[in-house]
Amino acid sequence: EAGVAQSPRYKIIEKRQSVAFWCNPISGHATLYWYQQILGQGPKLLIQFQNNGVVDDSQLPKDRFSAERLKGVDSTLKIQPAKLEDSAVYLCASSLAASGNTIYFGEGSWLTVV
Amino acid sequence: GIQVEQSPPDLILQEGANSTLRCNFSDSVNNLQWFHQNPWGQLINLFYIPSGTKQNGRLSATTVATERYSLLYISSSQTTDSGVYFCAVEPLRGSTLGRLYFGRGTQLTVWP
């Protein structure tokens, strides 16, 4: 069974530029998550989708971050304009259903903003 | 929100040694997972263990939900066990279903 796929793996951009990350969850998984992990910390939830609807985006900095999950499968996370503090690993994860299920993570997308 | 505390923050072992990592959480949980983050950043599932005991090879985990803690045991450690171990929990109430809260992790270094 294929895991959660993410791209690109690494990205370096200048501040105020934009960047987009793509995620393809495990087939059949209804719930998709984007987490942000800053160096030395545990991951923090940015946004959670159930199929193509947003369940929780309370910690998403909406002035610069946006995410969508069209057709309830793939998802993209966009940052525009990027700030230095956005340097982090962006982790996509998926699970069969929202609660009480194992959550599987992709390899992550490393972002460096210079 | 729920608090998740992991200890110790850092652990250095010689190959072959055993270790115990601890995760304390401040409220009842619906889900608890242990992850190993490899040097390339990927979070690898080790256990889904909201309660009880599980074993997988040299690793085992126990969660005592009523006392709000979980333990991860690593026996006969190998250099490939190095990395950061995270505990993550989904609160039973007061939070979005499925949302995981992570501890700060335990950095394990195993020397040959």
Short mmCIF file of C-alpha atoms in Angstrom, two decimals:
data_model
loop_
_atom_site.label_atom_id
_atom_site.label_comp_id
_atom_site.label_asym_id
_atom_site.label_seq_id
_atom_site.Cartn_x
_atom_site.Cartn_y
_atom_site.Cartn_z
CA GLU A 1 0.00 0.00 0.00
CA ALA A 2 1.40 3.37 -1.01
CA GLY A 3 2.00 5.87 1.77
CA VAL A 4 1.29 9.58 1.95
CA ALA A 5 3.10 11.33 -0.88
CA GLN A 6 4.38 14.89 -0.64
CA SER A 7 6.26 17.24 -2.94
CA PRO A 8 8.55 19.02 -3.19
CA ARG A 9 10.82 17.57 -0.51
CA TYR A 10 12.93 20.69 -0.23
CA LYS A 11 12.35 24.32 -1.13
CA ILE A 12 14.37 27.48 -0.55
CA ILE A 13 12.68 30.81 -1.25
CA GLU A 14 13.22 34.46 -0.41
CA LYS A 15 10.92 36.23 2.01
CA ARG A 16 7.79 37.67 0.43
CA GLN A 17 7.85 34.99 -2.29
CA SER A 18 5.20 32.31 -2.55
CA VAL A 19 5.41 28.53 -2.32
CA ALA A 20 3.00 25.63 -2.70
CA PHE A 21 3.17 22.11 -1.31
CA TRP A 22 1.24 19.13 -2.62
CA CYS A 23 -0.02 16.06 -0.79
CA ASN A 24 -1.61 12.82 -1.97
CA PRO A 25 -3.03 10.84 0.97
CA ILE A 26 -3.34 7.10 1.31
CA SER A 27 -6.09 5.81 -0.93
CA GLY A 28 -9.46 5.76 0.80
CA HIS A 29 -8.46 8.02 3.66
CA ALA A 30 -11.17 10.60 4.27
CA THR A 31 -9.25 12.77 6.72
CA LEU A 32 -6.24 14.82 5.68
CA TYR A 33 -4.04 16.99 7.89
CA TRP A 34 -1.33 19.58 7.38
CA TYR A 35 1.08 20.03 10.27
CA GLN A 36 3.91 22.52 10.68
CA GLN A 37 7.04 21.46 12.53
CA ILE A 38 9.57 24.09 13.55
CA LEU A 39 13.05 22.83 14.39
CA GLY A 40 13.23 21.47 17.94
CA GLN A 41 9.47 21.32 18.44
CA GLY A 42 6.68 18.84 17.95
CA PRO A 43 4.38 19.18 14.93
CA LYS A 44 1.47 21.60 15.21
CA LEU A 45 -1.81 21.23 13.29
CA LEU A 46 -2.44 23.88 10.65
CA ILE A 47 -5.58 22.52 9.00
CA GLN A 48 -7.70 19.37 8.96
CA PHE A 49 -9.99 18.25 6.14
CA GLN A 50 -12.75 15.69 6.24
CA ASN A 51 -13.24 14.70 2.58
CA ASN A 52 -13.18 18.12 0.87
CA GLY A 53 -14.50 20.13 3.82
CA VAL A 54 -12.45 22.01 6.39
CA VAL A 55 -12.91 20.67 9.92
CA ASP A 56 -10.33 22.74 11.80
CA ASP A 57 -8.25 25.65 10.56
CA SER A 58 -8.05 27.53 13.83
CA GLN A 59 -4.24 27.61 13.82
CA LEU A 60 -3.79 28.47 10.14
CA PRO A 61 -2.41 32.02 9.64
CA LYS A 62 -5.06 32.88 7.13
CA ASP A 63 -3.49 36.18 6.09
CA ARG A 64 -0.72 34.23 4.35
CA PHE A 65 -1.57 30.53 4.37
CA SER A 66 -4.27 28.83 2.35
CA ALA A 67 -5.13 25.20 1.70
CA GLU A 68 -7.59 23.30 -0.39
CA ARG A 69 -8.58 19.72 -0.98
CA LEU A 70 -10.51 19.61 -4.21
CA LYS A 71 -12.49 16.42 -4.90
CA GLY A 72 -11.60 15.13 -1.43
CA VAL A 73 -8.31 13.54 -2.46
CA ASP A 74 -5.15 15.60 -3.16
CA SER A 75 -4.44 18.75 -1.22
CA THR A 76 -2.26 21.82 -1.67
CA LEU A 77 -0.93 24.18 0.97
CA LYS A 78 0.16 27.63 -0.16
CA ILE A 79 2.12 30.34 1.60
CA GLN A 80 2.04 33.87 0.18
CA PRO A 81 3.94 35.98 1.07
CA ALA A 82 6.42 33.89 3.04
CA LYS A 83 8.11 35.17 6.17
CA LEU A 84 11.37 34.05 7.76
CA GLU A 85 9.46 32.37 10.60
CA ASP A 86 7.70 30.10 8.11
CA SER A 87 10.91 28.09 7.79
CA ALA A 88 9.81 24.64 8.94
CA VAL A 89 8.90 21.16 7.81
CA TYR A 90 5.37 20.89 6.47
CA LEU A 91 3.95 17.45 7.13
CA CYS A 92 0.90 16.00 5.46
CA ALA A 93 -0.92 13.14 7.14
CA SER A 94 -4.04 11.09 6.55
CA SER A 95 -6.33 8.68 8.35
CA LEU A 96 -9.36 6.56 7.48
CA ALA A 97 -11.64 8.66 9.63
CA ALA A 98 -11.33 11.63 11.92
CA SER A 99 -11.20 9.96 15.29
CA GLY A 100 -9.74 6.90 16.88
CA ASN A 101 -7.69 5.87 13.87
CA THR A 102 -4.00 5.61 13.18
CA ILE A 103 -2.67 8.73 11.48
CA TYR A 104 0.03 8.24 8.83
CA PHE A 105 2.52 10.93 7.88
CA GLY A 106 4.32 11.68 4.65
CA GLU A 107 8.04 12.40 4.39
CA GLY A 108 7.50 16.13 4.77
CA SER A 109 8.41 19.22 2.78
CA TRP A 110 11.33 21.23 4.15
CA LEU A 111 10.96 24.98 3.63
CA THR A 112 13.74 27.48 4.17
CA VAL A 113 12.88 31.17 3.83
CA VAL A 114 15.91 33.44 3.42
CA GLY B 1 -5.67 22.56 25.30
CA ILE B 2 -4.29 19.25 26.47
CA GLN B 3 -0.70 19.23 27.72
CA VAL B 4 1.70 16.51 26.59
CA GLU B 5 5.02 16.16 28.40
CA GLN B 6 7.76 13.78 27.37
CA SER B 7 10.79 12.72 29.34
CA PRO B 8 13.69 12.63 29.23
CA PRO B 9 14.31 15.32 26.57
CA ASP B 10 17.61 13.71 25.62
CA LEU B 11 18.94 10.18 26.00
CA ILE B 12 22.34 8.84 25.03
CA LEU B 13 22.91 5.08 25.03
CA GLN B 14 25.45 2.54 24.00
CA GLU B 15 24.33 -0.07 21.52
CA GLY B 16 22.64 -2.99 23.29
CA ALA B 17 21.26 -0.97 26.19
CA ASN B 18 17.59 -0.76 27.12
CA SER B 19 15.61 2.43 27.62
CA THR B 20 12.22 3.73 28.74
CA LEU B 21 10.61 6.88 27.36
CA ARG B 22 7.69 8.47 29.16
CA CYS B 23 4.70 10.51 28.00
CA ASN B 24 2.37 12.25 30.46
CA PHE B 25 -0.85 13.90 29.32
CA SER B 26 -3.22 16.17 31.16
CA ASP B 27 -6.66 14.88 30.11
CA SER B 28 -8.50 11.81 28.85
CA VAL B 29 -7.58 10.72 25.34
CA ASN B 30 -9.25 8.96 22.45
CA ASN B 31 -6.03 8.22 20.63
CA LEU B 32 -2.37 7.99 21.56
CA GLN B 33 0.38 7.30 19.07
CA TRP B 34 4.14 6.93 19.36
CA PHE B 35 6.25 8.05 16.41
CA HIS B 36 9.91 7.84 15.49
CA GLN B 37 11.17 10.76 13.43
CA ASN B 38 14.08 9.67 11.31
CA PRO B 39 16.98 11.97 10.34
CA TRP B 40 15.19 12.80 7.08
CA GLY B 41 12.19 14.16 8.97
CA GLN B 42 9.61 11.47 8.35
CA LEU B 43 7.36 10.46 11.24
CA ILE B 44 7.13 6.70 11.36
CA ASN B 45 4.26 5.11 13.24
CA LEU B 46 5.40 2.88 16.05
CA PHE B 47 2.22 2.24 18.00
CA TYR B 48 -1.42 3.22 18.09
CA ILE B 49 -2.08 2.65 21.79
CA PRO B 50 -4.83 4.61 23.59
CA SER B 51 -4.75 1.94 26.30
CA GLY B 52 -3.12 -1.39 27.11
CA THR B 53 0.15 -2.92 26.02
CA LYS B 54 1.56 -3.74 22.60
CA GLN B 55 4.82 -5.20 21.39
CA ASN B 56 6.57 -5.07 18.05
CA GLY B 57 9.97 -6.72 17.99
CA ARG B 58 12.37 -4.88 20.28
CA LEU B 59 9.82 -2.16 20.97
CA SER B 60 6.87 -2.26 23.30
CA ALA B 61 4.48 0.32 24.69
CA THR B 62 2.09 0.58 27.59
CA THR B 63 -0.60 3.19 28.14
CA VAL B 64 -2.33 3.53 31.50
CA ALA B 65 -5.21 5.77 30.48
CA THR B 66 -6.63 6.14 33.98
CA GLU B 67 -3.31 7.55 35.19
CA ARG B 68 -2.67 9.54 32.01
CA TYR B 69 0.70 8.25 30.96
CA SER B 70 2.32 6.04 28.38
CA LEU B 71 5.70 4.35 28.27
CA LEU B 72 7.77 3.28 25.28
CA TYR B 73 10.37 0.58 25.89
CA ILE B 74 13.30 0.01 23.57
CA SER B 75 15.35 -3.11 24.23
CA SER B 76 18.78 -3.99 22.85
CA SER B 77 19.04 -0.59 21.19
CA GLN B 78 20.74 -0.23 17.81
CA THR B 79 22.28 2.78 16.09
CA THR B 80 19.31 2.83 13.71
CA ASP B 81 17.06 3.58 16.69
CA SER B 82 18.58 7.07 16.89
CA GLY B 83 16.24 9.97 16.23
CA VAL B 84 13.43 11.79 17.94
CA TYR B 85 10.55 9.90 19.53
CA PHE B 86 7.24 11.71 19.75
CA CYS B 87 4.13 10.96 21.72
CA ALA B 88 0.92 12.44 20.31
CA VAL B 89 -2.58 12.37 21.76
CA GLU B 90 -6.13 13.12 20.60
CA PRO B 91 -8.20 14.54 23.46
CA LEU B 92 -11.45 12.79 24.24
CA ARG B 93 -13.27 16.12 24.51
CA GLY B 94 -12.82 19.83 23.96
CA SER B 95 -11.03 19.49 20.65
CA THR B 96 -11.61 18.67 17.00
CA LEU B 97 -11.97 14.93 16.50
CA GLY B 98 -8.75 13.49 15.12
CA ARG B 99 -6.53 16.43 16.02
CA LEU B 100 -3.25 15.24 17.52
CA TYR B 101 -1.29 17.19 20.11
CA PHE B 102 2.40 16.41 20.20
CA GLY B 103 4.95 16.50 22.98
CA ARG B 104 8.37 18.05 22.41
CA GLY B 105 9.93 14.67 21.86
CA THR B 106 12.84 12.65 23.25
CA GLN B 107 16.08 12.86 21.27
CA LEU B 108 17.69 9.41 21.38
CA THR B 109 21.30 8.89 20.34
CA VAL B 110 22.67 5.35 20.23
CA TRP B 111 26.45 4.97 19.93
CA PRO B 112 28.11 1.86 18.51
#
